[in-house]
Structures are given as structure tokens and as C-alpha cells.
PDB file of C-alpha atoms and ligand atoms in Angstrom:
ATOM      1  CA  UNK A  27      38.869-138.916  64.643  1.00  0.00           C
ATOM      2  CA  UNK A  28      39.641-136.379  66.744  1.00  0.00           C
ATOM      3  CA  UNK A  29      43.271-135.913  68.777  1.00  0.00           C
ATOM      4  CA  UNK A  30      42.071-137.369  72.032  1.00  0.00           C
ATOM      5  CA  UNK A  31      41.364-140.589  70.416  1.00  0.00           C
ATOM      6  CA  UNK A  32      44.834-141.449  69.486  1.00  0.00           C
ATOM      7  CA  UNK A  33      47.040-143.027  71.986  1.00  0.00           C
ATOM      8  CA  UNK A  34      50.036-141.528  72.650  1.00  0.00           C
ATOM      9  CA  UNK A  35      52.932-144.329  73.667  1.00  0.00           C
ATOM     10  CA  UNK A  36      54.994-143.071  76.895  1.00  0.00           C
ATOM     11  CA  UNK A  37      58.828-143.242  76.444  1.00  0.00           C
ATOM     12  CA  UNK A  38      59.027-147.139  77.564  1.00  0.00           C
ATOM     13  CA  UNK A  39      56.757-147.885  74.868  1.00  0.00           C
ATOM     14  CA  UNK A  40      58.505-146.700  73.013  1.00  0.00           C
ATOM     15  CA  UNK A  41      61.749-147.963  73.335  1.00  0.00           C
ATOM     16  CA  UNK A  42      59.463-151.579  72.720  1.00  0.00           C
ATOM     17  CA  UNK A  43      58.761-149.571  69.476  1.00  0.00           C
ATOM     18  CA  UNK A  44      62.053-148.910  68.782  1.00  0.00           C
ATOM     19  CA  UNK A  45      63.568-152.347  69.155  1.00  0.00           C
ATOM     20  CA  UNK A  46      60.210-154.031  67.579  1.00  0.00           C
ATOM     21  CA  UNK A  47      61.079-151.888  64.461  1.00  0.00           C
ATOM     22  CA  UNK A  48      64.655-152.844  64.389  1.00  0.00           C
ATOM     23  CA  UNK A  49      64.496-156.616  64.750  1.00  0.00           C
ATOM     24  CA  UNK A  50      61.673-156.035  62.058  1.00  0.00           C
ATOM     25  CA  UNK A  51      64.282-153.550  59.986  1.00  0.00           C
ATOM     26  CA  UNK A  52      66.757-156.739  60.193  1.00  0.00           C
ATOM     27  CA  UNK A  53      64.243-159.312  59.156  1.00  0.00           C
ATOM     28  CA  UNK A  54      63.397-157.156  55.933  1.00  0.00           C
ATOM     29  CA  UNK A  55      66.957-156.800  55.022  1.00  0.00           C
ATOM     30  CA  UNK A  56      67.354-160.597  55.006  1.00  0.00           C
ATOM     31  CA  UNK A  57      64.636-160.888  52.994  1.00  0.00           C
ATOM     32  CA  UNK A  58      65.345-158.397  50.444  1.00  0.00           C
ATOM     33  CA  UNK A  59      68.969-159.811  50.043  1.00  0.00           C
ATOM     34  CA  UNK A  60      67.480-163.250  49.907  1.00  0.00           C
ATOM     35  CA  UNK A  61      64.917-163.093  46.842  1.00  0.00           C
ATOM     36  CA  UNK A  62      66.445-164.102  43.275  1.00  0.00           C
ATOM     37  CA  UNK A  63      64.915-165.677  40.070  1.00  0.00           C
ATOM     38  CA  UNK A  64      63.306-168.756  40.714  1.00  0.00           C
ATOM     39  CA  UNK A  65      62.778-168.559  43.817  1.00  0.00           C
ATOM     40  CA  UNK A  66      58.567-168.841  45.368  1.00  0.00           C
ATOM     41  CA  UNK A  67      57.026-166.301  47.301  1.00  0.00           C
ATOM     42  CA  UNK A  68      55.659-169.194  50.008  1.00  0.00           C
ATOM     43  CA  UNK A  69      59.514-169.664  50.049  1.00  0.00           C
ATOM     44  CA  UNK A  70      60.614-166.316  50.593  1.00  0.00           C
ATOM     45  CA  UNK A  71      57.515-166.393  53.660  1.00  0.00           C
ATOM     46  CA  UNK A  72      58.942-169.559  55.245  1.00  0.00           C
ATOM     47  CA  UNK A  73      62.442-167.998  54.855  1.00  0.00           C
ATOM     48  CA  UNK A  74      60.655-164.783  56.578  1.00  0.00           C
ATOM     49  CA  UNK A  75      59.243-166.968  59.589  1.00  0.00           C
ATOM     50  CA  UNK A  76      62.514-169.056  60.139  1.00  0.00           C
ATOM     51  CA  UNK A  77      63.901-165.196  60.630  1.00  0.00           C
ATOM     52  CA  UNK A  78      60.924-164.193  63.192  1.00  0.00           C
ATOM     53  CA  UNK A  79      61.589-167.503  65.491  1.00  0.00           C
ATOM     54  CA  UNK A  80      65.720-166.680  65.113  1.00  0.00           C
ATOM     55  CA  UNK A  81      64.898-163.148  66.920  1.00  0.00           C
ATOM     56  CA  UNK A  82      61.985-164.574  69.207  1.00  0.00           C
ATOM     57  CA  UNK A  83      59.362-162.494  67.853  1.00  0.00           C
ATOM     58  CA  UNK A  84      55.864-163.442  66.685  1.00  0.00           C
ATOM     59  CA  UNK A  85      55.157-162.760  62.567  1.00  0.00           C
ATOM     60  CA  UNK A  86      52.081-160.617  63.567  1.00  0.00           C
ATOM     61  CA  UNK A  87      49.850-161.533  60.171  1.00  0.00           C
ATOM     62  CA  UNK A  88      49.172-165.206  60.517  1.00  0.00           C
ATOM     63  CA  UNK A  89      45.967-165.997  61.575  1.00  0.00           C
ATOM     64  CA  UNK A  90      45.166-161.857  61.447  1.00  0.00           C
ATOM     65  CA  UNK A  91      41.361-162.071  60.300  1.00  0.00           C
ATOM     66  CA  UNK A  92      42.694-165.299  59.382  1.00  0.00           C
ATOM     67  CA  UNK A  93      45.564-164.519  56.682  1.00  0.00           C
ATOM     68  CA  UNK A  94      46.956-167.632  55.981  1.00  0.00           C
ATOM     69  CA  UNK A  95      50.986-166.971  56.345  1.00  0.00           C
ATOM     70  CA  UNK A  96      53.552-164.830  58.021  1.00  0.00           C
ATOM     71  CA  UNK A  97      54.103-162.235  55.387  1.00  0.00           C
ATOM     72  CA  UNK A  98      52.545-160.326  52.558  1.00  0.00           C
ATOM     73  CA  UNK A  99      53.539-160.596  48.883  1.00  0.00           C
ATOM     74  CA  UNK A 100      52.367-158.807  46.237  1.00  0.00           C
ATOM     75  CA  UNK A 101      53.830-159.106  42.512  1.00  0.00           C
ATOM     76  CA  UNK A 102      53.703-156.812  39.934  1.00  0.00           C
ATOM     77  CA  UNK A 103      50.061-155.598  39.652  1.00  0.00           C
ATOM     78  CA  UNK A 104      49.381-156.831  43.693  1.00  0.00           C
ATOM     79  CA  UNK A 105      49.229-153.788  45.643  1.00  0.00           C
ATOM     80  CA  UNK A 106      48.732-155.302  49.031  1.00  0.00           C
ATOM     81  CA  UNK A 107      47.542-158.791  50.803  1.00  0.00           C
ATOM     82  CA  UNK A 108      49.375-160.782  48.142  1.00  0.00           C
ATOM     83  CA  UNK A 109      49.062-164.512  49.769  1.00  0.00           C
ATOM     84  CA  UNK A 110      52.347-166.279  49.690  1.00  0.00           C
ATOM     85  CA  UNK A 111      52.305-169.810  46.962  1.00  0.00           C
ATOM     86  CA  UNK A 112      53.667-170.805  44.320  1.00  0.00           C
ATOM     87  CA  UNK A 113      54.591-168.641  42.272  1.00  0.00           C
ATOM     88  CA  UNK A 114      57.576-168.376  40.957  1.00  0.00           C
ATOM     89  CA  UNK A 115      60.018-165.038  40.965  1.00  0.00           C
ATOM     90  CA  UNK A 116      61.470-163.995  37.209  1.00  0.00           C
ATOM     91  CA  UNK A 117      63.515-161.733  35.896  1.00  0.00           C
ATOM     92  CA  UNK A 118      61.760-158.012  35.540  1.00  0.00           C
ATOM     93  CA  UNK A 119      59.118-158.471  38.353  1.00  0.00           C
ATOM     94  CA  UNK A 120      58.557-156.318  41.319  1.00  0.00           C
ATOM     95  CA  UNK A 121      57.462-157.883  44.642  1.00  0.00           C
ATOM     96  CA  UNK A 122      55.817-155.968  47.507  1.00  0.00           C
ATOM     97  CA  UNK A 123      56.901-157.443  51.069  1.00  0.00           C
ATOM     98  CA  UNK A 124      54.985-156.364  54.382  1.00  0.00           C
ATOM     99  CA  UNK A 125      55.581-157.794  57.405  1.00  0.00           C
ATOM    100  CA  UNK A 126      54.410-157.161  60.890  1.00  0.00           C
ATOM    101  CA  UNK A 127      55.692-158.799  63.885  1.00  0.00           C
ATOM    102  CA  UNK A 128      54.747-158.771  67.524  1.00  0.00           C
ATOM    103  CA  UNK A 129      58.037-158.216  70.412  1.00  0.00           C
ATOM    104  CA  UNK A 130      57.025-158.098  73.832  1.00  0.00           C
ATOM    105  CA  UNK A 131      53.406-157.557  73.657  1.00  0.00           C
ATOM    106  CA  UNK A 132      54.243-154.459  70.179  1.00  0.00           C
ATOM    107  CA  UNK A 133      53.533-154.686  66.765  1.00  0.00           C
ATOM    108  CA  UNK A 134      55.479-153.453  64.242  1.00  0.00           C
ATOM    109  CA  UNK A 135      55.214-153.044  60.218  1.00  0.00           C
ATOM    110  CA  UNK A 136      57.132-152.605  57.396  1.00  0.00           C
ATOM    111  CA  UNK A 137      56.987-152.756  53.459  1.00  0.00           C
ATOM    112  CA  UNK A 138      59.424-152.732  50.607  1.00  0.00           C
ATOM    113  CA  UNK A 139      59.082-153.594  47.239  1.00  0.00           C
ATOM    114  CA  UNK A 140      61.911-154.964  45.641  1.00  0.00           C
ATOM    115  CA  UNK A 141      62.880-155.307  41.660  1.00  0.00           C
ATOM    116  CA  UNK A 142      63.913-158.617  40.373  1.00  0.00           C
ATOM    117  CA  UNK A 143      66.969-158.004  37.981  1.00  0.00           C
ATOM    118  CA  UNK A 144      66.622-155.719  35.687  1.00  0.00           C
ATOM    119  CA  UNK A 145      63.110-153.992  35.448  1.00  0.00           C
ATOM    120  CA  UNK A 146      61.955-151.535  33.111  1.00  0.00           C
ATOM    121  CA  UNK A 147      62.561-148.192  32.931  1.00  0.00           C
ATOM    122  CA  UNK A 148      58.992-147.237  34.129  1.00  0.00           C
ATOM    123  CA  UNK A 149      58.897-149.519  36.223  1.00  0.00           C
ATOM    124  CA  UNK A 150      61.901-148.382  38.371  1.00  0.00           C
ATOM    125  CA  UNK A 151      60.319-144.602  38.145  1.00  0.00           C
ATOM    126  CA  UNK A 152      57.412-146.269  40.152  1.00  0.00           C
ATOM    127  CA  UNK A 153      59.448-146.971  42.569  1.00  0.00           C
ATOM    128  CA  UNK A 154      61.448-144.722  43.372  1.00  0.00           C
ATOM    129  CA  UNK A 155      58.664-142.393  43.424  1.00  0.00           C
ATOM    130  CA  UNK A 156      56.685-144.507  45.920  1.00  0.00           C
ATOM    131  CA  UNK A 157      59.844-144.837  47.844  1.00  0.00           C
ATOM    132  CA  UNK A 158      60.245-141.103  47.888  1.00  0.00           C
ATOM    133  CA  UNK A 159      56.456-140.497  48.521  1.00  0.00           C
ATOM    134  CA  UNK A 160      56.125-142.661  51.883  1.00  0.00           C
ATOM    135  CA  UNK A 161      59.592-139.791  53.014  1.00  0.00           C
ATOM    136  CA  UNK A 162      57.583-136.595  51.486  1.00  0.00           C
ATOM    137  CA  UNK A 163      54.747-138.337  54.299  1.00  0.00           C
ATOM    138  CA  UNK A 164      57.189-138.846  56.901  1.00  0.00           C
ATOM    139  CA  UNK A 165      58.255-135.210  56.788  1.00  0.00           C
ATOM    140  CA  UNK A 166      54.888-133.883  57.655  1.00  0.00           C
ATOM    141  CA  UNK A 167      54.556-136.388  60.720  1.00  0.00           C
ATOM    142  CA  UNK A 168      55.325-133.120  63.123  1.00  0.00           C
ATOM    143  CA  UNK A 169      53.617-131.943  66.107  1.00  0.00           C
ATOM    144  CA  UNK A 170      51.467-129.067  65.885  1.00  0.00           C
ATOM    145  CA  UNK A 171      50.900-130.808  62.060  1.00  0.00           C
ATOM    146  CA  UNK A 172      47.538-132.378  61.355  1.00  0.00           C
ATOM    147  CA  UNK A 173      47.346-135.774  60.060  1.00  0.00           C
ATOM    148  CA  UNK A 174      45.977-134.919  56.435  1.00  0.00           C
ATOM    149  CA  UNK A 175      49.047-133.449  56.011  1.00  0.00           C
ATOM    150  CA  UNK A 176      50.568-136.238  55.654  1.00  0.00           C
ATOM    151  CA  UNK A 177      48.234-137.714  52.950  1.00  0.00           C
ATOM    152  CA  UNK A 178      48.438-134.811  51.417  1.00  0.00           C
ATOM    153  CA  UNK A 179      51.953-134.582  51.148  1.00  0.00           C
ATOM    154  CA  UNK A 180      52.024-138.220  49.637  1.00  0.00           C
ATOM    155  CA  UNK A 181      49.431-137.398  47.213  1.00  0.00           C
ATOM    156  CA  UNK A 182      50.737-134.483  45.912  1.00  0.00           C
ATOM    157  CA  UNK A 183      54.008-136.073  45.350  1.00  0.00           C
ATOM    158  CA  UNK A 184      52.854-138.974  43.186  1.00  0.00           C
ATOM    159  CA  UNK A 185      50.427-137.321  41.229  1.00  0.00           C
ATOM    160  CA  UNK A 186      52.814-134.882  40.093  1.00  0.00           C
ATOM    161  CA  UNK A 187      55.027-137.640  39.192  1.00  0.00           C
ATOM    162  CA  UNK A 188      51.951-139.062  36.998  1.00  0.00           C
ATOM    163  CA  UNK A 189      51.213-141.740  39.119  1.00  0.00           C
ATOM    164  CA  UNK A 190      48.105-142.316  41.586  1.00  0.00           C
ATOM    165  CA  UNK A 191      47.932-143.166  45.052  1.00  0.00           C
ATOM    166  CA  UNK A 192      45.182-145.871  46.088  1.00  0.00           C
ATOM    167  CA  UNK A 193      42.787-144.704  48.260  1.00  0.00           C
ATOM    168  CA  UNK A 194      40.955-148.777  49.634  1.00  0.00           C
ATOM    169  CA  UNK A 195      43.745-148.939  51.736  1.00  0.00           C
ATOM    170  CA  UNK A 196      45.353-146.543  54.389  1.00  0.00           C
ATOM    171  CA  UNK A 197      48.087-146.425  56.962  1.00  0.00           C
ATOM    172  CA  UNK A 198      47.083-146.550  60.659  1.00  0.00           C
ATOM    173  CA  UNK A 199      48.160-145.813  64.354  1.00  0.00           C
ATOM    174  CA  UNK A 200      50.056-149.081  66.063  1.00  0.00           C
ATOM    175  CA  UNK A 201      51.180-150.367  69.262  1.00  0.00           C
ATOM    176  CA  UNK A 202      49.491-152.775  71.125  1.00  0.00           C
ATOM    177  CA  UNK A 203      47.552-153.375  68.635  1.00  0.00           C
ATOM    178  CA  UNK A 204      48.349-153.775  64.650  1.00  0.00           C
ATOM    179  CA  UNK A 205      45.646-151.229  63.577  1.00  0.00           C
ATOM    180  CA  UNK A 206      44.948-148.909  65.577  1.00  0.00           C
ATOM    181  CA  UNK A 207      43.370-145.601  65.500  1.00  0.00           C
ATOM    182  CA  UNK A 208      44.063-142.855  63.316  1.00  0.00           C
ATOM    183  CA  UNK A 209      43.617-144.231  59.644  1.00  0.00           C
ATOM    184  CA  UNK A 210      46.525-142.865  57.473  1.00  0.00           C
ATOM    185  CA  UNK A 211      44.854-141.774  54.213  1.00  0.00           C
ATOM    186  CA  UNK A 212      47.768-141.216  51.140  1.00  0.00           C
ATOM    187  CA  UNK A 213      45.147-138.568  49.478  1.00  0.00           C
ATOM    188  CA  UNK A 214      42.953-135.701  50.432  1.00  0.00           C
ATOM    189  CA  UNK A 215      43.641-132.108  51.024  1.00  0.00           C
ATOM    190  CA  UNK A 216      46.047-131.009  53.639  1.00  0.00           C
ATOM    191  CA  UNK A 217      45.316-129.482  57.021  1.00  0.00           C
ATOM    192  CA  UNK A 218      42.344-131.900  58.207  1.00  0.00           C
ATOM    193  CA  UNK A 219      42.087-134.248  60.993  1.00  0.00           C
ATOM    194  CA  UNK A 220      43.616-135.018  64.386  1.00  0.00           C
ATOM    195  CA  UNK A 221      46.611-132.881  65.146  1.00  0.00           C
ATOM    196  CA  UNK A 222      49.662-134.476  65.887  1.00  0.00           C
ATOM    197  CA  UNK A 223      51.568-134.895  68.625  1.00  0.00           C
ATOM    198  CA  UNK A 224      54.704-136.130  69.996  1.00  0.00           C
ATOM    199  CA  UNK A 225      53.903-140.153  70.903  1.00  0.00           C
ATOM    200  CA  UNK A 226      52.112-140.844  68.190  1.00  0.00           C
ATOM    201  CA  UNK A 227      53.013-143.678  66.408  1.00  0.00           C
ATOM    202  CA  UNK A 228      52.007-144.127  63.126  1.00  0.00           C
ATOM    203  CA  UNK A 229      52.704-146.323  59.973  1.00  0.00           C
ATOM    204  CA  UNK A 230      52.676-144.292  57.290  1.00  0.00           C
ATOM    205  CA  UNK A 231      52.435-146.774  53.721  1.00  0.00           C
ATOM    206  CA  UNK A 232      51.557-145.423  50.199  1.00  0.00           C
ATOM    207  CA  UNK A 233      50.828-147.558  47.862  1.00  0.00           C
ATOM    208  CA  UNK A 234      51.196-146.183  44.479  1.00  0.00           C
ATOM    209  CA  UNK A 235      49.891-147.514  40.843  1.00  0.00           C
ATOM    210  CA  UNK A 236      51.343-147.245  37.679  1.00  0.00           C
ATOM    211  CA  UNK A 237      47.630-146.417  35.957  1.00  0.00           C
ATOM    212  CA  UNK A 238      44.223-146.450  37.776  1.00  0.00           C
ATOM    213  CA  UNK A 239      44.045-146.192  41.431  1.00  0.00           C
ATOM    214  CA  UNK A 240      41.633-148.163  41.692  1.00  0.00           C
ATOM    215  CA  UNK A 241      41.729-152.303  43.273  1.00  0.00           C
ATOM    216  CA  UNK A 242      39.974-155.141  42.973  1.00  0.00           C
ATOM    217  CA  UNK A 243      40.185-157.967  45.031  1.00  0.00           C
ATOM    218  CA  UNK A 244      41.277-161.564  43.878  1.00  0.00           C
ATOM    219  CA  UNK A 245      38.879-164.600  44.595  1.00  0.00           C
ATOM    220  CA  UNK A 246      40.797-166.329  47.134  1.00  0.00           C
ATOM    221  CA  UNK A 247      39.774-162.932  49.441  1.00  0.00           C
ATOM    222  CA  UNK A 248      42.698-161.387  50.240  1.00  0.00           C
ATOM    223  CA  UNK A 249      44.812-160.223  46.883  1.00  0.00           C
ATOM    224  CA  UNK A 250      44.459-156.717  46.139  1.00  0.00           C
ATOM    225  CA  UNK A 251      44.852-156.003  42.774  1.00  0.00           C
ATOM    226  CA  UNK A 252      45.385-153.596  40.455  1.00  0.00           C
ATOM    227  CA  UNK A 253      41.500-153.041  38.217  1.00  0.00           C
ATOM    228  CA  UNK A 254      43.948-152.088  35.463  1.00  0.00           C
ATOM    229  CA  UNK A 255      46.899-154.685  35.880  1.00  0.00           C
ATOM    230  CA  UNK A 256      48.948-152.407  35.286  1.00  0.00           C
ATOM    231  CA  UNK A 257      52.244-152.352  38.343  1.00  0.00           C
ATOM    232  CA  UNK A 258      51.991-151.395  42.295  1.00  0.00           C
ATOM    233  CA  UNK A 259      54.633-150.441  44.578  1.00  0.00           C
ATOM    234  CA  UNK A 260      54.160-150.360  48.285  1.00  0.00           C
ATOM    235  CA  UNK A 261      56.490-148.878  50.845  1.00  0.00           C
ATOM    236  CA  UNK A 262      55.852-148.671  54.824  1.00  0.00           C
ATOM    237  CA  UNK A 263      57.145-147.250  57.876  1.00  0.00           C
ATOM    238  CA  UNK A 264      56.740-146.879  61.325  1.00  0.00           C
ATOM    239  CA  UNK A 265      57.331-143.502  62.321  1.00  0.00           C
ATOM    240  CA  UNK A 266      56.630-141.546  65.848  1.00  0.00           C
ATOM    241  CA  UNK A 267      56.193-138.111  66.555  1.00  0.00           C
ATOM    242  CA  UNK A 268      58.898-136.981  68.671  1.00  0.00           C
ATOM    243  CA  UNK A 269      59.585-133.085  69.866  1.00  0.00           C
ATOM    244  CA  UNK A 270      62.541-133.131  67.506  1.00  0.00           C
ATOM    245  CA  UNK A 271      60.408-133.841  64.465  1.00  0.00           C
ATOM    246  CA  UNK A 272      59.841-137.709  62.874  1.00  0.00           C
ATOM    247  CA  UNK A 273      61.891-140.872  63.896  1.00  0.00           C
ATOM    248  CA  UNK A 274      61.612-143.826  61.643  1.00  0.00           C
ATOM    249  CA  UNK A 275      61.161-146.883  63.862  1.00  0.00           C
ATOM    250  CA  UNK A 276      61.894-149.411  60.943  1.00  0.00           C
ATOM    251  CA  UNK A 277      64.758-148.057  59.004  1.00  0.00           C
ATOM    252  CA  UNK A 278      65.321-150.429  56.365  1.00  0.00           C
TER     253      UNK A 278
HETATM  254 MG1  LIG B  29      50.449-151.543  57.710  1.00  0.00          MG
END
């Protein structure tokens, strides 16, 4: 991937960007205030696309390679691609939510993962750190930066921390289209790749596991897994490269 390949948005785009990100920010915030014990994660995603048709934009994952509902969930040992059913939310857990949604033609995406009650201690540490790693990325998304930097930064971060950072899945460009070039990597040594510049859009999403790094997916295709079963946090944003440094398009 080389710099010439990634689009860079002009300033209308990204003011599409910018409000994409914050009727996404809004949705997430619902969300997150809306999930107690008991409740189902295909409840939580019909709660999520009630919220997409209140602000007239499209939940950007149905039907996407043919992902069967409007959101993302991922419980405890999901990392990403979690399919929204039955199951049901108790006390201790931590659930991964991603959502994309299309306004006016843009995507944006977003991820959180959210404790149920009270979770344990380790658990927490997971994710804070993973909430702290996806900001240690952000900071390196500078011009004149190259975009290993960013992984690197990420990678560094967790590891230190004694967690991992999966490496199956990646972060990407966005805009008109959900993925779109550069991949994100959260690993790998720093000053490699495309160098940034300001209009690049980018979301930026660790995902960071208790034990192994390494995934396996579930049978029904989509689930990503931990190998290990041990826990998974996941947090996204989408972030462009201004001349003033990083601005977070989905502040949550
Ligand atoms: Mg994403």
C-alpha cells in the first residue's frame, strides 16, 4: 500500500464524516446506557436499528457479505462478528458493540465494549487497557507519520500491559465505502507503510485478548473467538488526519 492509494476525503466529505460519526456517537451512547442483566443481544440489535431509522441513517452491516443483523456483539471471549440471538446478558460479562451506519452516501464505525455490573478485577484491566490502546493509536494518526506507527503504538501499549493484540483482524480506511484501503494492523514495528496525510480517514480498532492472540471462528461463520476462551475487548474509532493533528469522528 503505498500513499497514493489512499483516498484522501476533501473538506465536504468530511463534514459527511463528521456528522456520520456523531449520529453514530449518539446511537452508541443509547446503546451502552440501554444494556442491563437479562436483557438479549438480538434485543439490544433491534433496540440499535429502531435508533438508526429515528436518525434516518442506514445500519451499514446488514446484509454486508451477508451478516445477518444491524450490529455486532461479541461476549466475553467474542472478539469481533458476534451475531446478535439469544443470549442472554448476566451479571460480570463484557459485551463488544460495533456498529457501522451509512448517512448520505458515508459510512461510519464504532466499537465499545461495555461491562455488565460488576466484572472482575482483570477483567476491567482489559479494558481499560484496550480503551487506552485504540488513544496511544490515535496519537500517532499525524501527517508526515507512517501508518505502522500506529500499530505499533497499539502494540506496544498492550503488550507491556501483558496483554496481546490480535493480528486476523485490522482497522481500515472508510468513506464511501466501509473498508477501504489502507488496512490498520494493531502490531508490527513502527515506521512502515503509507505515510499519512491530512484527509485520511481511518478507523483505527484494537482488539485486545486477555491470553492468546490468536481466533478461531465459530460454526455459524461469522463469530470470532477467542482459541483460548479466555476475554476480548474491542474498541473503535473513526479518526482523520487533519493539519492540527487527529480528530475523532465518533467520540463516544
Ligand atoms: Mg471497523
Amino acid at each position: 500500500m503505498t500513499t497514493n492509494q489512499i483516498r484522501i476525503k476533501s473538506p465536504g466529505e468530511i463534514d459527511i464524516l463528521r456528522k456520520a460519526g456523531k449520529i453514530l456517537s449518539s446511537i452508541i451512547g443509547e446503546l451502552k446506557g440501554s444494556l442491563t442483566v437479562g436483557m438479549t443481544t438480538r434485543a439490544i440489535d433491534a433496540r440499535a436499528e429502531a435508533l438508526a431509522k429515528k436518525h434516518n441513517v442506514l445500519p451499514a452491516f446488514k446484509g454486508y457479505r451477508g451478516f445477518p443483523a444491524s450490529t455486532c456483539i461479541s461476549v466475553n471471549e467474542g472478539v469481533v462478528h458476534g451475531i446478535p440471538g439469544g443470549y442472554v446478558l448476566k451479571e460480570g460479562d463484557i459485551v463488544s458493540l460495533d456498529m457501522g451506519i451509512i448517512h448520505d452516501d458515508y459510512y461510519s464505525d464504532t466499537a465499545v465494549t461495555v461491562a455488565i455490573g460488576c466484572v472482575a478485577p482483570e477483567i476491567r484491566r482489559l479494558l481499560d487497557v484496550a480503551q487506552a490502546s485504540l488513544y496511544k493509536g490515535i496519537e500517532q494518526a499525524r501527517a508526515d507519520n507512517r501508518l505502522s506507527d500506529i500499530s505499533f503504538a497499539v502494540q506496544s501499549y498492550v503488550q507491556l500491559h501483558g496483554f496481546s493484540v490480535v493480528r486476523d483482524f485490522v482497522g481500515h480506511g472508510i468513506g464511501r465505502q466501509l473498508h477501504e484501503d489502507p488496512e490498520v494492523p494493531n502490531y508490527g514495528p513502527p515506521h512502515q507503510g503509507a505515510v499519512l496525510k491530512p484527509g485520511m480517514v481511518l478507523a483505527i480498532e484494537p482488539m485486545v485478548n486477555m491470553g492468546t492472540y490468536r481466533t478461531k471462528i465459530l460454526k455459524d461463520g461469522w463469530t470470532v473467538v477467542t482459541e483460548d476462551g479466555k476475554p476480548s475487548a474491542h474498541f473503535e474509532h473513526c479518526v482523520v488526519i487533519t493539519q492540527q493533528g487527529p480528530e475523532i469522528l465518533t467520540k463516544w
